[in-house]
């Protein structure tokens, strides 16, 4: 079967909530152009790059992150060394609590939003083919209920060959799928049905946002560029009060990197108002569902 690629369907924040929710229910995702302040995205990119020196630096000419040494992959020794620095950035965690982000989340889950404490930074190096994120659903990896959605943000312009995100439209309607072991981030791949041949993907610009249903199947393209590293961030959110699985309260990769915990992350934070903001959350559960 031939795989067909179509452009992401663009949503506009001035559309009615009803229109946006209808599209979300039909496609399984919403894609907004330049919906988040590009300056804030740029600042966070530079904050992350500061943590990634000397392995990845900013290429002034192309205005993109550039790999300087050996490529590395999520869980490699270099990654484990630099990732706790990124996780310690206040700008990295605060990003998803700003008004522009919250408004976008509200279009999907309603007026009261709960942002998952686990924030995820992505560092997609070139020359690591076969390690890109395989097709998967977040519902399984986050043990999430039906109202959870993911939010992905481009921190710089990203074109074909740099590891763009591909989404399988309508795939959320089939519920949580069976999985098998696979190479790449997350280590599992979900079932793709024979009639699912059309994927949605577009070049994106800094500040572009994709919000996707917890059962929307998505994957990353391989980064086939010469030396460009793709940096992006994402998190999960739900309507306030929906059940949240306990592992989502830990820092991303805190389960396997020694001392990557909230005490470590908060060590040098200038203010405390977002620290442990989930402590009073009403519905945390700890028994596996899938």
mmCIF file of C-alpha atoms in Angstrom:
data_model
loop_
_atom_site.group_PDB
_atom_site.id
_atom_site.type_symbol
_atom_site.label_atom_id
_atom_site.label_comp_id
_atom_site.label_asym_id
_atom_site.label_seq_id
_atom_site.Cartn_x
_atom_site.Cartn_y
_atom_site.Cartn_z
ATOM 1 C CA UNK A 1 0.000 0.000 0.000
ATOM 2 C CA UNK A 2 1.160 3.488 -0.872
ATOM 3 C CA UNK A 3 1.553 5.923 1.999
ATOM 4 C CA UNK A 4 -0.016 9.276 1.167
ATOM 5 C CA UNK A 5 1.024 12.534 2.849
ATOM 6 C CA UNK A 6 -1.304 15.528 3.113
ATOM 7 C CA UNK A 7 -0.802 18.909 4.778
ATOM 8 C CA UNK A 8 -1.943 19.390 8.354
ATOM 9 C CA UNK A 9 -5.402 20.967 8.543
ATOM 10 C CA UNK A 10 -4.947 24.479 9.930
ATOM 11 C CA UNK A 11 -7.159 25.812 12.713
ATOM 12 C CA UNK A 12 -7.475 29.464 13.714
ATOM 13 C CA UNK A 13 -7.867 30.637 17.285
ATOM 14 C CA UNK A 14 -10.658 33.022 16.235
ATOM 15 C CA UNK A 15 -12.851 30.098 15.119
ATOM 16 C CA UNK A 16 -15.680 29.185 17.492
ATOM 17 C CA UNK A 17 -15.048 26.657 20.244
ATOM 18 C CA UNK A 18 -17.744 24.499 18.641
ATOM 19 C CA UNK A 19 -15.974 24.511 15.256
ATOM 20 C CA UNK A 20 -12.648 23.673 16.852
ATOM 21 C CA UNK A 21 -14.100 20.879 18.984
ATOM 22 C CA UNK A 22 -15.893 19.396 15.956
ATOM 23 C CA UNK A 23 -12.624 19.329 14.017
ATOM 24 C CA UNK A 24 -10.769 17.865 16.998
ATOM 25 C CA UNK A 25 -13.389 15.109 17.310
ATOM 26 C CA UNK A 26 -13.238 14.400 13.566
ATOM 27 C CA UNK A 27 -9.469 14.566 12.929
ATOM 28 C CA UNK A 28 -8.042 13.838 16.374
ATOM 29 C CA UNK A 29 -5.879 16.976 16.354
ATOM 30 C CA UNK A 30 -5.809 20.765 15.942
ATOM 31 C CA UNK A 31 -2.944 22.642 14.294
ATOM 32 C CA UNK A 32 -2.495 26.359 14.978
ATOM 33 C CA UNK A 33 -0.005 28.589 13.128
ATOM 34 C CA UNK A 34 2.159 30.939 15.228
ATOM 35 C CA UNK A 35 -0.251 30.581 18.144
ATOM 36 C CA UNK A 36 2.412 31.039 20.793
ATOM 37 C CA UNK A 37 4.602 34.086 21.144
ATOM 38 C CA UNK A 38 7.583 33.360 18.834
ATOM 39 C CA UNK A 39 9.936 35.401 21.058
ATOM 40 C CA UNK A 40 9.107 33.164 24.020
ATOM 41 C CA UNK A 41 9.762 30.083 21.869
ATOM 42 C CA UNK A 42 13.057 31.564 20.730
ATOM 43 C CA UNK A 43 14.116 32.378 24.297
ATOM 44 C CA UNK A 44 13.344 28.840 25.440
ATOM 45 C CA UNK A 45 15.267 27.405 22.486
ATOM 46 C CA UNK A 46 18.320 29.446 23.515
ATOM 47 C CA UNK A 47 17.878 28.423 27.162
ATOM 48 C CA UNK A 48 17.876 24.785 26.050
ATOM 49 C CA UNK A 49 20.867 25.325 23.754
ATOM 50 C CA UNK A 50 22.781 26.813 26.672
ATOM 51 C CA UNK A 51 22.269 23.478 28.466
ATOM 52 C CA UNK A 52 23.276 21.516 25.370
ATOM 53 C CA UNK A 53 26.714 23.086 24.853
ATOM 54 C CA UNK A 54 29.202 21.990 23.582
ATOM 55 C CA UNK A 55 27.297 19.169 21.849
ATOM 56 C CA UNK A 56 24.722 21.361 20.111
ATOM 57 C CA UNK A 57 25.137 25.052 19.299
ATOM 58 C CA UNK A 58 23.187 27.741 17.465
ATOM 59 C CA UNK A 59 24.098 28.138 13.799
ATOM 60 C CA UNK A 60 23.833 31.930 13.293
ATOM 61 C CA UNK A 61 23.698 31.716 9.526
ATOM 62 C CA UNK A 62 20.844 29.215 9.301
ATOM 63 C CA UNK A 63 19.271 30.251 12.628
ATOM 64 C CA UNK A 64 18.943 26.598 13.661
ATOM 65 C CA UNK A 65 20.420 24.264 16.302
ATOM 66 C CA UNK A 66 23.468 22.414 14.983
ATOM 67 C CA UNK A 67 25.128 19.192 16.111
ATOM 68 C CA UNK A 68 28.848 19.641 16.848
ATOM 69 C CA UNK A 69 29.977 16.179 17.917
ATOM 70 C CA UNK A 70 28.580 12.673 17.823
ATOM 71 C CA UNK A 71 24.818 12.294 17.439
ATOM 72 C CA UNK A 72 22.974 11.045 20.522
ATOM 73 C CA UNK A 73 19.568 9.639 21.297
ATOM 74 C CA UNK A 74 17.169 9.830 24.251
ATOM 75 C CA UNK A 75 18.802 7.669 27.030
ATOM 76 C CA UNK A 76 22.379 7.875 25.620
ATOM 77 C CA UNK A 77 25.073 8.978 28.138
ATOM 78 C CA UNK A 78 25.326 12.494 26.627
ATOM 79 C CA UNK A 79 21.539 12.850 26.693
ATOM 80 C CA UNK A 80 21.426 11.753 30.337
ATOM 81 C CA UNK A 81 24.066 14.357 31.141
ATOM 82 C CA UNK A 82 22.394 17.339 29.417
ATOM 83 C CA UNK A 83 18.729 16.513 29.982
ATOM 84 C CA UNK A 84 18.618 17.238 33.753
ATOM 85 C CA UNK A 85 19.948 20.751 32.950
ATOM 86 C CA UNK A 86 17.059 21.331 30.542
ATOM 87 C CA UNK A 87 14.586 19.930 33.082
ATOM 88 C CA UNK A 88 15.893 22.446 35.641
ATOM 89 C CA UNK A 89 15.020 25.500 33.522
ATOM 90 C CA UNK A 90 12.150 27.538 34.978
ATOM 91 C CA UNK A 91 11.342 28.722 31.423
ATOM 92 C CA UNK A 92 10.905 25.094 30.348
ATOM 93 C CA UNK A 93 8.235 24.365 32.975
ATOM 94 C CA UNK A 94 6.590 27.826 33.035
ATOM 95 C CA UNK A 95 6.092 27.715 29.270
ATOM 96 C CA UNK A 96 2.884 25.673 29.434
ATOM 97 C CA UNK A 97 1.324 27.759 32.207
ATOM 98 C CA UNK A 98 1.176 31.025 30.233
ATOM 99 C CA UNK A 99 -2.135 32.553 29.131
ATOM 100 C CA UNK A 100 -1.707 31.915 25.379
ATOM 101 C CA UNK A 101 -1.056 28.212 25.969
ATOM 102 C CA UNK A 102 -3.879 27.864 28.483
ATOM 103 C CA UNK A 103 -6.365 29.414 26.049
ATOM 104 C CA UNK A 104 -5.477 26.881 23.366
ATOM 105 C CA UNK A 105 -5.876 24.028 25.852
ATOM 106 C CA UNK A 106 -9.273 25.376 26.897
ATOM 107 C CA UNK A 107 -10.608 24.985 23.346
ATOM 108 C CA UNK A 108 -10.262 21.225 23.803
ATOM 109 C CA UNK A 109 -11.000 20.463 27.470
ATOM 110 C CA UNK A 110 -13.042 23.427 28.662
ATOM 111 C CA UNK A 111 -12.458 26.376 31.008
ATOM 112 C CA UNK A 112 -10.537 24.546 33.755
ATOM 113 C CA UNK A 113 -7.270 23.067 32.554
ATOM 114 C CA UNK A 114 -4.842 20.815 34.404
ATOM 115 C CA UNK A 115 -1.353 20.760 32.869
ATOM 116 C CA UNK A 116 0.575 17.588 33.639
ATOM 117 C CA UNK A 117 3.684 18.212 35.766
ATOM 118 C CA UNK A 118 5.742 16.076 33.366
ATOM 119 C CA UNK A 119 7.109 18.393 30.664
ATOM 120 C CA UNK A 120 9.031 16.814 27.795
ATOM 121 C CA UNK A 121 11.949 18.234 25.816
ATOM 122 C CA UNK A 122 12.837 16.645 22.481
ATOM 123 C CA UNK A 123 16.325 16.659 20.980
ATOM 124 C CA UNK A 124 16.187 14.927 17.582
ATOM 125 C CA UNK A 125 19.741 14.544 16.295
ATOM 126 C CA UNK A 126 20.580 13.752 12.676
ATOM 127 C CA UNK A 127 22.464 10.557 11.730
ATOM 128 C CA UNK A 128 20.482 8.425 14.191
ATOM 129 C CA UNK A 129 18.199 6.801 11.622
ATOM 130 C CA UNK A 130 15.942 4.113 13.021
ATOM 131 C CA UNK A 131 15.795 5.866 16.411
ATOM 132 C CA UNK A 132 12.959 8.249 15.554
ATOM 133 C CA UNK A 133 9.716 7.959 17.525
ATOM 134 C CA UNK A 134 7.601 5.099 16.093
ATOM 135 C CA UNK A 135 3.802 5.377 15.593
ATOM 136 C CA UNK A 136 2.218 5.398 19.055
ATOM 137 C CA UNK A 137 -0.642 6.737 21.183
ATOM 138 C CA UNK A 138 -0.059 8.798 24.311
ATOM 139 C CA UNK A 139 -3.061 7.201 26.034
ATOM 140 C CA UNK A 140 -0.999 4.081 26.635
ATOM 141 C CA UNK A 141 2.337 5.613 27.635
ATOM 142 C CA UNK A 142 0.663 8.053 30.037
ATOM 143 C CA UNK A 143 -2.107 5.672 31.197
ATOM 144 C CA UNK A 144 -4.496 8.454 30.304
ATOM 145 C CA UNK A 145 -8.237 8.831 30.231
ATOM 146 C CA UNK A 146 -10.164 10.013 27.166
ATOM 147 C CA UNK A 147 -10.014 13.722 28.007
ATOM 148 C CA UNK A 148 -6.223 13.925 28.090
ATOM 149 C CA UNK A 149 -4.626 15.630 25.110
ATOM 150 C CA UNK A 150 -1.042 16.391 24.138
ATOM 151 C CA UNK A 151 0.417 19.731 23.118
ATOM 152 C CA UNK A 152 3.503 19.966 20.917
ATOM 153 C CA UNK A 153 5.263 23.263 20.187
ATOM 154 C CA UNK A 154 7.862 24.082 17.517
ATOM 155 C CA UNK A 155 10.722 26.129 18.986
ATOM 156 C CA UNK A 156 12.188 26.877 15.540
ATOM 157 C CA UNK A 157 11.170 26.497 11.893
ATOM 158 C CA UNK A 158 11.207 22.815 10.946
ATOM 159 C CA UNK A 159 11.086 21.548 7.382
ATOM 160 C CA UNK A 160 11.093 18.173 5.663
ATOM 161 C CA UNK A 161 14.123 16.083 6.608
ATOM 162 C CA UNK A 162 14.415 17.598 10.088
ATOM 163 C CA UNK A 163 12.184 15.125 11.908
ATOM 164 C CA UNK A 164 8.698 16.605 11.565
ATOM 165 C CA UNK A 165 5.694 15.129 13.411
ATOM 166 C CA UNK A 166 3.255 13.052 11.372
ATOM 167 C CA UNK A 167 -0.332 12.441 12.525
ATOM 168 C CA UNK A 168 -2.799 9.757 11.456
ATOM 169 C CA UNK A 169 -6.119 11.636 11.081
ATOM 170 C CA UNK A 170 -9.182 9.999 12.640
ATOM 171 C CA UNK A 171 -7.065 7.311 14.304
ATOM 172 C CA UNK A 172 -8.334 8.280 17.775
ATOM 173 C CA UNK A 173 -11.787 6.869 16.995
ATOM 174 C CA UNK A 174 -10.598 3.241 17.339
ATOM 175 C CA UNK A 175 -9.591 3.591 21.005
ATOM 176 C CA UNK A 176 -6.355 2.255 22.511
ATOM 177 C CA UNK A 177 -4.570 -0.147 20.148
ATOM 178 C CA UNK A 178 -2.367 -3.187 20.703
ATOM 179 C CA UNK A 179 1.380 -2.535 20.660
ATOM 180 C CA UNK A 180 4.592 -4.378 19.871
ATOM 181 C CA UNK A 181 8.191 -3.602 20.786
ATOM 182 C CA UNK A 182 9.977 -1.190 18.425
ATOM 183 C CA UNK A 183 13.200 0.799 18.165
ATOM 184 C CA UNK A 184 13.074 4.519 18.892
ATOM 185 C CA UNK A 185 11.779 6.817 21.630
ATOM 186 C CA UNK A 186 9.239 5.051 23.863
ATOM 187 C CA UNK A 187 10.184 1.572 22.640
ATOM 188 C CA UNK A 188 6.730 0.529 21.379
ATOM 189 C CA UNK A 189 4.767 0.835 18.177
ATOM 190 C CA UNK A 190 0.990 0.605 17.971
ATOM 191 C CA UNK A 191 -1.026 -1.275 15.392
ATOM 192 C CA UNK A 192 -1.764 0.542 12.113
ATOM 193 C CA UNK A 193 -4.778 -0.762 10.184
ATOM 194 C CA UNK A 194 -4.589 -1.613 6.471
ATOM 195 C CA UNK A 195 -6.872 1.238 5.400
ATOM 196 C CA UNK A 196 -4.853 3.862 7.288
ATOM 197 C CA UNK A 197 -2.562 5.060 4.508
ATOM 198 C CA UNK A 198 -2.899 8.858 4.713
ATOM 199 C CA UNK A 199 -0.743 10.788 7.190
ATOM 200 C CA UNK A 200 -0.896 14.536 7.836
ATOM 201 C CA UNK A 201 2.392 16.454 8.016
ATOM 202 C CA UNK A 202 3.580 19.991 7.237
ATOM 203 C CA UNK A 203 6.641 22.164 7.549
ATOM 204 C CA UNK A 204 6.131 24.168 10.729
ATOM 205 C CA UNK A 205 7.281 27.548 11.983
ATOM 206 C CA UNK A 206 8.442 28.656 15.399
ATOM 207 C CA UNK A 207 5.385 29.114 17.632
ATOM 208 C CA UNK A 208 3.241 26.591 15.737
ATOM 209 C CA UNK A 209 1.221 24.255 17.969
ATOM 210 C CA UNK A 210 -0.271 20.804 17.493
ATOM 211 C CA UNK A 211 -2.844 19.604 20.043
ATOM 212 C CA UNK A 212 -3.665 15.912 19.690
ATOM 213 C CA UNK A 213 -6.150 13.500 21.253
ATOM 214 C CA UNK A 214 -4.671 10.900 23.638
ATOM 215 C CA UNK A 215 -5.549 8.156 21.109
ATOM 216 C CA UNK A 216 -4.375 10.025 17.977
ATOM 217 C CA UNK A 217 -1.588 7.932 16.416
ATOM 218 C CA UNK A 218 1.511 10.015 15.665
ATOM 219 C CA UNK A 219 5.185 9.496 14.839
ATOM 220 C CA UNK A 220 8.343 11.429 13.981
ATOM 221 C CA UNK A 221 9.987 11.496 10.576
ATOM 222 C CA UNK A 222 13.670 10.566 10.558
ATOM 223 C CA UNK A 223 16.029 13.542 10.816
ATOM 224 C CA UNK A 224 17.974 13.109 7.570
ATOM 225 C CA UNK A 225 19.607 16.553 7.641
ATOM 226 C CA UNK A 226 23.371 17.012 7.584
ATOM 227 C CA UNK A 227 23.785 18.599 11.011
ATOM 228 C CA UNK A 228 20.491 20.230 12.108
ATOM 229 C CA UNK A 229 19.035 19.173 15.474
ATOM 230 C CA UNK A 230 15.290 19.528 15.952
ATOM 231 C CA UNK A 231 14.324 20.947 19.349
ATOM 232 C CA UNK A 232 10.704 20.917 20.476
ATOM 233 C CA UNK A 233 8.727 20.622 23.677
ATOM 234 C CA UNK A 234 5.493 18.951 24.593
ATOM 235 C CA UNK A 235 3.285 18.167 27.548
ATOM 236 C CA UNK A 236 -0.062 16.556 28.367
ATOM 237 C CA UNK A 237 -3.156 18.195 29.835
ATOM 238 C CA UNK A 238 -6.757 17.381 30.720
ATOM 239 C CA UNK A 239 -9.860 18.977 32.188
ATOM 240 C CA UNK A 240 -9.279 19.738 35.865
ATOM 241 C CA UNK A 241 -10.369 16.793 38.026
ATOM 242 C CA UNK A 242 -9.981 14.072 35.387
ATOM 243 C CA UNK A 243 -7.996 11.056 36.655
ATOM 244 C CA UNK A 244 -4.211 11.391 36.216
ATOM 245 C CA UNK A 245 -1.812 8.451 36.498
ATOM 246 C CA UNK A 246 0.791 8.954 39.230
ATOM 247 C CA UNK A 247 3.877 8.586 36.975
ATOM 248 C CA UNK A 248 2.913 11.852 35.220
ATOM 249 C CA UNK A 249 3.727 13.733 38.431
ATOM 250 C CA UNK A 250 7.419 12.872 38.112
ATOM 251 C CA UNK A 251 9.970 14.696 35.957
ATOM 252 C CA UNK A 252 10.374 13.180 32.486
ATOM 253 C CA UNK A 253 12.986 10.384 32.778
ATOM 254 C CA UNK A 254 13.156 10.867 36.535
ATOM 255 C CA UNK A 255 12.476 7.124 36.800
ATOM 256 C CA UNK A 256 15.838 6.274 35.245
ATOM 257 C CA UNK A 257 18.228 9.223 35.713
ATOM 258 C CA UNK A 258 19.698 9.357 39.222
ATOM 259 C CA UNK A 259 18.702 12.436 41.228
ATOM 260 C CA UNK A 260 16.479 13.856 38.492
ATOM 261 C CA UNK A 261 13.703 14.784 40.904
ATOM 262 C CA UNK A 262 11.750 17.936 41.760
ATOM 263 C CA UNK A 263 14.110 18.901 44.604
ATOM 264 C CA UNK A 264 16.993 18.919 42.111
ATOM 265 C CA UNK A 265 14.953 20.764 39.450
ATOM 266 C CA UNK A 266 13.799 23.491 41.847
ATOM 267 C CA UNK A 267 17.241 24.140 43.402
ATOM 268 C CA UNK A 268 17.931 27.492 41.698
ATOM 269 C CA UNK A 269 14.423 28.636 40.811
ATOM 270 C CA UNK A 270 13.876 32.369 41.470
ATOM 271 C CA UNK A 271 10.252 31.912 42.562
ATOM 272 C CA UNK A 272 8.154 29.149 44.031
ATOM 273 C CA UNK A 273 4.581 29.722 42.829
ATOM 274 C CA UNK A 274 4.650 26.856 40.274
ATOM 275 C CA UNK A 275 6.537 24.421 42.475
ATOM 276 C CA UNK A 276 4.491 21.316 43.339
ATOM 277 C CA UNK A 277 1.371 23.013 41.920
ATOM 278 C CA UNK A 278 -0.354 19.592 41.602
ATOM 279 C CA UNK A 279 -0.187 18.718 45.312
ATOM 280 C CA UNK A 280 -3.919 19.291 45.884
ATOM 281 C CA UNK A 281 -5.013 17.604 42.673
ATOM 282 C CA UNK A 282 -8.166 15.577 43.449
ATOM 283 C CA UNK A 283 -7.757 12.410 41.337
ATOM 284 C CA UNK A 284 -4.341 10.761 41.180
ATOM 285 C CA UNK A 285 -4.445 7.009 40.533
ATOM 286 C CA UNK A 286 -1.705 4.375 40.601
ATOM 287 C CA UNK A 287 -3.140 1.117 39.266
ATOM 288 C CA UNK A 288 -2.391 0.307 35.609
ATOM 289 C CA UNK A 289 -5.242 0.395 33.129
ATOM 290 C CA UNK A 290 -3.808 -0.742 29.793
#
